[in-house]
C-alpha atoms as one frame of an Amber mdcrd trajectory, in Angstrom:
protein
 -13.368  55.667  25.397  -9.996  56.285  23.867  -9.946  58.214  20.665  -6.950
  57.263  18.526  -7.468  60.230  16.215  -7.077  62.811  18.985  -4.571  65.548
  18.191  -3.845  68.357  20.615  -4.495  71.879  19.453  -1.433  73.721  18.248
  -0.559  77.179  19.452  -0.321  79.617  16.607   1.098  83.097  16.438  -1.435
  85.861  16.125   1.078  88.481  15.029   3.483  88.162  12.174   7.105  87.464
  12.930  10.350  87.791  11.084  13.369  85.486  11.300  16.248  87.936  11.403
  19.538  87.136   9.723  22.736  88.735  10.925  22.960  90.863   7.792  19.418
  92.158   8.379  20.284  93.068  11.964  23.386  94.953  10.833  21.421  96.699
   8.091  18.736  97.665  10.610  21.289  99.005  13.097  23.084 101.015  10.405
  19.815 102.569   9.311  18.813 103.469  12.866  22.262 104.964  13.390  21.902
 107.011  10.199  18.442 108.222  11.205  19.507 109.394  14.659  23.092 110.372
  13.919  22.285 114.039  13.303  19.795 114.485  16.142  20.066 111.831  18.890
  16.800 113.025  20.452  14.940 111.956  17.289  15.069 108.275  18.231  11.472
 107.049  18.194  10.176 110.601  17.829   7.433 111.759  17.324   6.189 108.224
  17.953   7.658 104.748  17.667   5.154 103.909  14.914   6.246 106.825  12.753
   9.882 105.956  13.372   9.176 102.362  12.284   7.400 103.663   9.189  10.539
 105.631   8.286  12.620 102.480   8.660  10.225 100.405   6.579  10.081 102.895
   3.728  13.864 103.234   3.631  14.744  99.547   3.526  13.240  97.064   1.123
  14.064  94.196   3.501  11.521  95.388   6.057   8.631  96.177   3.700   6.732
  93.039   4.757   7.186  93.582   8.483   5.044  95.682  10.788   5.598  98.099
  13.651   5.390  95.398  16.304   8.194  93.348  14.767  10.530  96.337  14.550
   9.619  97.514  18.052  10.320  94.090  19.515  13.638  93.804  17.687  14.679
  97.262  18.854  13.812  96.337  22.445  15.738  93.056  22.189  18.819  94.738
  20.734  18.699  97.433  23.413  18.559  94.882  26.235  21.349  92.836  24.661
  23.496  95.964  24.416  22.847  96.946  28.024  23.676  93.453  29.291  26.861
  93.365  27.187  28.022  96.706  28.572  27.508  95.623  32.183
């Protein structure tokens, strides 16, 4: 009993995602640098969600994104930096 109309189920993303351009990455890094330049201990303080909210309200580019997207990008950039330094 072969069914010619069978199509496998597609995997779909539950969370939103953002395709980052190089200019967006640079803009994001400059903003993070500006936010923590005065007080380096303020990175992700008091919480990562509030820090992401500060980023989103400062830059129009990231208005449509959410905390998870910014957290993941920050983690990726941090690991890329650490591997480049080593």
